[in-house]
Tab-separated table of C-alpha atoms in Angstrom:
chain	number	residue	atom	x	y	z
U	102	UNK	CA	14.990	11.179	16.587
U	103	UNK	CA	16.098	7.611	17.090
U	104	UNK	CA	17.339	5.536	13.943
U	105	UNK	CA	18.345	2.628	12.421
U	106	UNK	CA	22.213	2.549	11.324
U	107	UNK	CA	23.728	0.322	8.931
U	108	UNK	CA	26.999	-0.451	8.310
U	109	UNK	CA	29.246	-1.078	5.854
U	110	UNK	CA	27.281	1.451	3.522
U	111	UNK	CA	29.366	-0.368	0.547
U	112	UNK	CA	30.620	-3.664	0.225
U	113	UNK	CA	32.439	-5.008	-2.440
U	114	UNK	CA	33.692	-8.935	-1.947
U	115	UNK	CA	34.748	-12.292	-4.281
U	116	UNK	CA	32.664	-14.723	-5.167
U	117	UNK	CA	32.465	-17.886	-2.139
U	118	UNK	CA	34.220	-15.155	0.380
U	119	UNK	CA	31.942	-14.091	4.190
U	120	UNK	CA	30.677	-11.006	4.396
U	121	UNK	CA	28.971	-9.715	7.556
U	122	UNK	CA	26.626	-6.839	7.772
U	123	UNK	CA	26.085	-4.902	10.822
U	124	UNK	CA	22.886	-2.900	12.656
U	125	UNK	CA	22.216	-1.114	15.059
U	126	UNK	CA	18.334	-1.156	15.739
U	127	UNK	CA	16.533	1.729	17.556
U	128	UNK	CA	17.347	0.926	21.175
U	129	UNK	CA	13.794	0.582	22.748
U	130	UNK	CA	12.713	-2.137	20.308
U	131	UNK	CA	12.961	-5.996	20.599
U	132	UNK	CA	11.881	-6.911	16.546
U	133	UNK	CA	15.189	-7.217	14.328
U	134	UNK	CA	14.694	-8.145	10.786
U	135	UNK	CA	16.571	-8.660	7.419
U	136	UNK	CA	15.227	-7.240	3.640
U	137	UNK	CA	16.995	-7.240	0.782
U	138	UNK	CA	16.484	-5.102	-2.513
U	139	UNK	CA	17.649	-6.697	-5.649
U	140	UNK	CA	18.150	-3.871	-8.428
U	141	UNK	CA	14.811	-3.212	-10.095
U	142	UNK	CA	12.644	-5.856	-7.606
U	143	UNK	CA	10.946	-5.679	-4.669
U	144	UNK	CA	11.902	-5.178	-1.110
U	145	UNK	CA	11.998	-8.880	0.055
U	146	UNK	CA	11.604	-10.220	3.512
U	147	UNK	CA	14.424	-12.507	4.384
U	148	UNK	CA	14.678	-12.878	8.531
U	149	UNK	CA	12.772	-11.545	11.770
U	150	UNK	CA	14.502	-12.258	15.414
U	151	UNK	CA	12.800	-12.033	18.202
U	152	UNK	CA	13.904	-12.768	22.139
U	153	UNK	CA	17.235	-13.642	20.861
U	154	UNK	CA	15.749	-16.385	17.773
U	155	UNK	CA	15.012	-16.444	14.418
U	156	UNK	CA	11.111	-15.568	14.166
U	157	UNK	CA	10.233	-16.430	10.920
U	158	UNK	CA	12.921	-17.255	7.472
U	159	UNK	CA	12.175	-16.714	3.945
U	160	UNK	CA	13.139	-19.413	1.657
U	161	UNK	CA	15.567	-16.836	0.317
U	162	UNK	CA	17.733	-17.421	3.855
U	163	UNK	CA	19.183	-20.385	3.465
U	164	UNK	CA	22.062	-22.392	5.197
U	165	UNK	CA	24.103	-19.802	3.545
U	166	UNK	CA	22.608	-17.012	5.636
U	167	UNK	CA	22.763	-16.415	9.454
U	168	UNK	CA	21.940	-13.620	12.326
U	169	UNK	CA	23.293	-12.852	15.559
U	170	UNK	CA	22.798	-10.523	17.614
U	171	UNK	CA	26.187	-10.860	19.788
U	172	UNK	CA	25.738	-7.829	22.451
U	173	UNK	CA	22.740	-5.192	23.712
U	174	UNK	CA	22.860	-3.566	20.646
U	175	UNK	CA	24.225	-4.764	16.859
U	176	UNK	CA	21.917	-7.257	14.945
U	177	UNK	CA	24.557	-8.174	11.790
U	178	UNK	CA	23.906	-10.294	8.846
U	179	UNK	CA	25.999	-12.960	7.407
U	180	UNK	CA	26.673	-14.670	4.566
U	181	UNK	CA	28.847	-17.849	4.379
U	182	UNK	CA	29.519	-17.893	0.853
U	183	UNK	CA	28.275	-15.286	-1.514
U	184	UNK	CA	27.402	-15.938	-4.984
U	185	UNK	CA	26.736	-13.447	-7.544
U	186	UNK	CA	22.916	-12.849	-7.128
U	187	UNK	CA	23.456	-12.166	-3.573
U	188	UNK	CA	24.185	-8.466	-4.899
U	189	UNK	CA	21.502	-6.546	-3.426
U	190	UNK	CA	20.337	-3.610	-1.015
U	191	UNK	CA	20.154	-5.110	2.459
U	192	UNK	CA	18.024	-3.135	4.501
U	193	UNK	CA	17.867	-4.147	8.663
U	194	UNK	CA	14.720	-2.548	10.402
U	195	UNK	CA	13.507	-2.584	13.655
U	196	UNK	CA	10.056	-2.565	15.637
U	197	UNK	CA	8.515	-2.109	18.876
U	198	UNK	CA	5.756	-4.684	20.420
U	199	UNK	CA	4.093	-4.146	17.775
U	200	UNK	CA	3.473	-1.689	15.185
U	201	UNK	CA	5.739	-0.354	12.465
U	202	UNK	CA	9.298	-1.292	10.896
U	203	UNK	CA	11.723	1.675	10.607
U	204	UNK	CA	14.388	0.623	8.308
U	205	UNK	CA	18.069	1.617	8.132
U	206	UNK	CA	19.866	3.340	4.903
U	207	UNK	CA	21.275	0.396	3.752
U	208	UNK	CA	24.333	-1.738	2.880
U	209	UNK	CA	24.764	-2.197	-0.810
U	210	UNK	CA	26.674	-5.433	-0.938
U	211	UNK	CA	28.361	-6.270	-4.489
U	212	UNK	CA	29.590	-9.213	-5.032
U	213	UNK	CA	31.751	-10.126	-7.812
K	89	UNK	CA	3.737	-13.923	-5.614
K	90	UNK	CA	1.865	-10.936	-6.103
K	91	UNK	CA	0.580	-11.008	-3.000
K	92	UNK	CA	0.966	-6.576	-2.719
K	93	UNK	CA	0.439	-4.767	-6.284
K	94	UNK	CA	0.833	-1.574	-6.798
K	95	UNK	CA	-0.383	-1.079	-10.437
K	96	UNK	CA	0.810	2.313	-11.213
K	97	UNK	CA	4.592	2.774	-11.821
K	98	UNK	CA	4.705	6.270	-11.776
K	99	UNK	CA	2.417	9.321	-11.040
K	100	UNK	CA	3.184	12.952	-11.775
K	101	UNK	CA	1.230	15.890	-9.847
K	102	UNK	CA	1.815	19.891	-10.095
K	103	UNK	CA	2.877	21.398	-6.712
K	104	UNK	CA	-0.075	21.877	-4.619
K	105	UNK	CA	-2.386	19.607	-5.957
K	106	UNK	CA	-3.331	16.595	-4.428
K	107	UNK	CA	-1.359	12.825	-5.406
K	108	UNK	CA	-3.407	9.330	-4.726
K	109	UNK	CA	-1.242	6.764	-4.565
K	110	UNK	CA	-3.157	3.298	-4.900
K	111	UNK	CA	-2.115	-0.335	-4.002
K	112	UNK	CA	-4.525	-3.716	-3.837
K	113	UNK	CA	-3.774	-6.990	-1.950
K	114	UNK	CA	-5.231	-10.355	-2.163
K	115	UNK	CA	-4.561	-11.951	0.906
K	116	UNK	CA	-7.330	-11.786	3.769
K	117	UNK	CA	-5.031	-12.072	6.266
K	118	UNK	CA	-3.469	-8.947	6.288
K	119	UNK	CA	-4.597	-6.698	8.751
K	120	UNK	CA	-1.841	-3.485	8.975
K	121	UNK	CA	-0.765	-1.842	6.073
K	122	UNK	CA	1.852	0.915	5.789
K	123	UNK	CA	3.140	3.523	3.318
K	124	UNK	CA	6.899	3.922	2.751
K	125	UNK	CA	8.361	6.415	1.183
K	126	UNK	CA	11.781	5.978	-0.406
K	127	UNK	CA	15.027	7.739	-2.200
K	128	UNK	CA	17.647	6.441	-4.412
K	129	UNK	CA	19.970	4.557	-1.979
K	130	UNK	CA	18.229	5.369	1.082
K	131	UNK	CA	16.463	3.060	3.364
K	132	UNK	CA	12.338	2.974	3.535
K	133	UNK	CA	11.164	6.068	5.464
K	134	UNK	CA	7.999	5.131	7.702
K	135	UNK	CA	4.982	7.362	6.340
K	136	UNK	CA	1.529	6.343	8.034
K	137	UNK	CA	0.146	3.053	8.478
K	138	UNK	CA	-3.798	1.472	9.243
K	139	UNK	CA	-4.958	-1.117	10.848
K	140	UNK	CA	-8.264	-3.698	9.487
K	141	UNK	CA	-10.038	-1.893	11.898
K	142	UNK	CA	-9.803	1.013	10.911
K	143	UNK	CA	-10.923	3.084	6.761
K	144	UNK	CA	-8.860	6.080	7.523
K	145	UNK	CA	-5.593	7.135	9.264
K	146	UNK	CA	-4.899	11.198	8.735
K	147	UNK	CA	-1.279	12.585	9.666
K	148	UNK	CA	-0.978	15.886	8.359
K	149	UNK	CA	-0.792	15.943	4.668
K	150	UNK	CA	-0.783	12.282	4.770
K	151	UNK	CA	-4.313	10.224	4.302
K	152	UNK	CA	-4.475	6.370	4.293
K	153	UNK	CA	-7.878	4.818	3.139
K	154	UNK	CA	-8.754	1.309	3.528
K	155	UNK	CA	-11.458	-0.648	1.902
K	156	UNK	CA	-11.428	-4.206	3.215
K	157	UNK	CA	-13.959	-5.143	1.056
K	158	UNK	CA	-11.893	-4.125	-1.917
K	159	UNK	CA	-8.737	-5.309	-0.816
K	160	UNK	CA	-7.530	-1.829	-1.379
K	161	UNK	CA	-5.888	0.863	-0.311
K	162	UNK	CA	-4.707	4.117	-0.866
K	163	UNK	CA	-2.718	7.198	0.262
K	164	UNK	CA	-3.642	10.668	-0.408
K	165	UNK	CA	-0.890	13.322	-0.318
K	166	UNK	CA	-2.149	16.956	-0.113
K	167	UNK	CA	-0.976	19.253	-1.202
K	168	UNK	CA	1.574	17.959	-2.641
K	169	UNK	CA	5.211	19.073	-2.893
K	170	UNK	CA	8.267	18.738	-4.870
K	171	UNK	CA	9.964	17.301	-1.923
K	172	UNK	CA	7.460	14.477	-1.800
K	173	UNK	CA	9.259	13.093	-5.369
K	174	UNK	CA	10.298	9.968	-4.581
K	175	UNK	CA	9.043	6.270	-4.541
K	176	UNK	CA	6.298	5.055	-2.595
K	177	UNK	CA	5.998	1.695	-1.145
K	178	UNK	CA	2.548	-0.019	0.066
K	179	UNK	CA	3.634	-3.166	2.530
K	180	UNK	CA	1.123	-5.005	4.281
K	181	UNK	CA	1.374	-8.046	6.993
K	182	UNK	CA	-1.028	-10.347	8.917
K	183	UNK	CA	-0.645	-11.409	12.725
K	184	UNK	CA	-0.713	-7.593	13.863
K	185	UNK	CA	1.048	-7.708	17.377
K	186	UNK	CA	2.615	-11.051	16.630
K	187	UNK	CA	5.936	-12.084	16.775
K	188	UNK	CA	6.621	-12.331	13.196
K	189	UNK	CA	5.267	-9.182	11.640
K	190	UNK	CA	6.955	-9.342	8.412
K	191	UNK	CA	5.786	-6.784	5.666
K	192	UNK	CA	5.305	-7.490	2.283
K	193	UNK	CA	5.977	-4.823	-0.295
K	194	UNK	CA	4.352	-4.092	-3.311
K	195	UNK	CA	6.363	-2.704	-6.420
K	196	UNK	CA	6.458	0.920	-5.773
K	197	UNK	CA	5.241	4.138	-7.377
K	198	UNK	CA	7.278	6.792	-8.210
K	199	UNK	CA	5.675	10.457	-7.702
K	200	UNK	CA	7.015	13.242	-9.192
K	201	UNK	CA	5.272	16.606	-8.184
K	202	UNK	CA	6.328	19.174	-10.786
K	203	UNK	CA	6.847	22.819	-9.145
């Protein structure tokens, strides 16, 4: 069965440094997005790309944050300059037309 | 913004019997809602989902009720079994078939079906 794959699974990085986080949506889909999971909250929407542009942003993704999806098939995630309550779950998921998100395992991004 | 509440933090069932999991909303616009299942440092699994247009979507041992009127809706696992302990998500969006699509979770319920 197709999937979502995420990776680093782990990332551990410095305070102000880039980090980029990498996908690999279900190949037959054409919806990328961007949650994050903040120990203890909810699963927060941050990003959706669509037709090779951001869809819709969060006010969570700011100037900090930006996607890219640089071939046929990795959607990554990155962050400029982390701070300290960037630490989170990121989750990427994927969609057909329309219908439902399937979600990767995760990157659990630490940032110290 | 809680746009997505799930009310109950935690639900334990015996084996075999049958869990409802229950989640309101507030905002009219939403018209798909999904249930997501999840383990400790895993990614959402995709359970079952409805549409507005729909009060019931069966998949096995999998119901999902909706009462638009109510603004809520629920999922019915029967029977139940201890490999369905884990934490249960309700999401919901509006603009079904748009572009967008973005889901909005509530807080989670964990289940915990003791054998």
């Amino acid at each position: 069965e197709p999937e979502v794959t995420q990776t680093p699974s782990h990332q551990v990085t410095q305070m102000g440094q880039e980090v980029i986080l990498r996908c690999v949506p279900i190949s037959n889909h054409l919806y990328f997005y961007w949650y994050r999971q903040i120990l203890g909250q909810k699963v927060e929407f941050l990003v959706s790309f669509y037709n090779n542009e951001i869809s819709e942003k969060s006010e969570i993704f700011d100037d900090q944050f930006s996607v890219e999806r640089p071939d046929g098939s990795n959607f990554t995630l990155k962050i400029r300059s982390t701070k300290l309550e960037d630490s989170a779950m990121y989750f990427c998921a994927s969609s057909h037309i329309t219908g439902s998100q399937y979600f990767g395992p995760g990157t659990r991004l630490l940032v110290l | 913004d809680q746009q997505v509440k799930q009310n109950s933090p935690s639900l334990s069932v015996q084996e075999g019997r049958i869990s409802i999991l229950n989640c309101d909303y507030t905002n009219s616009m939403f018209d798909y809602f999904l249930w997501y299942k999840k383990y400790p440092a895993e990614g959402p699994t995709f359970l079952i989902s409805i549409s507005s247009i729909k009060d019931k979507n069966e998949d096995g041992r999998f119901t999902v009720f909706l009462n638009k009127s109510a603004k809520h809706l629920s999922l019915h696992i029967v029977p139940s079994q201890p490999g369905d302990s884990a934490v249960y998500f309700c999401a919901a969006s509006s603009n079904y078939g748009g572009a967008t699509n973005k889901l909005i979770f509530g807080t989670g319920t964990l289940l915990a079906v003791q054998p």
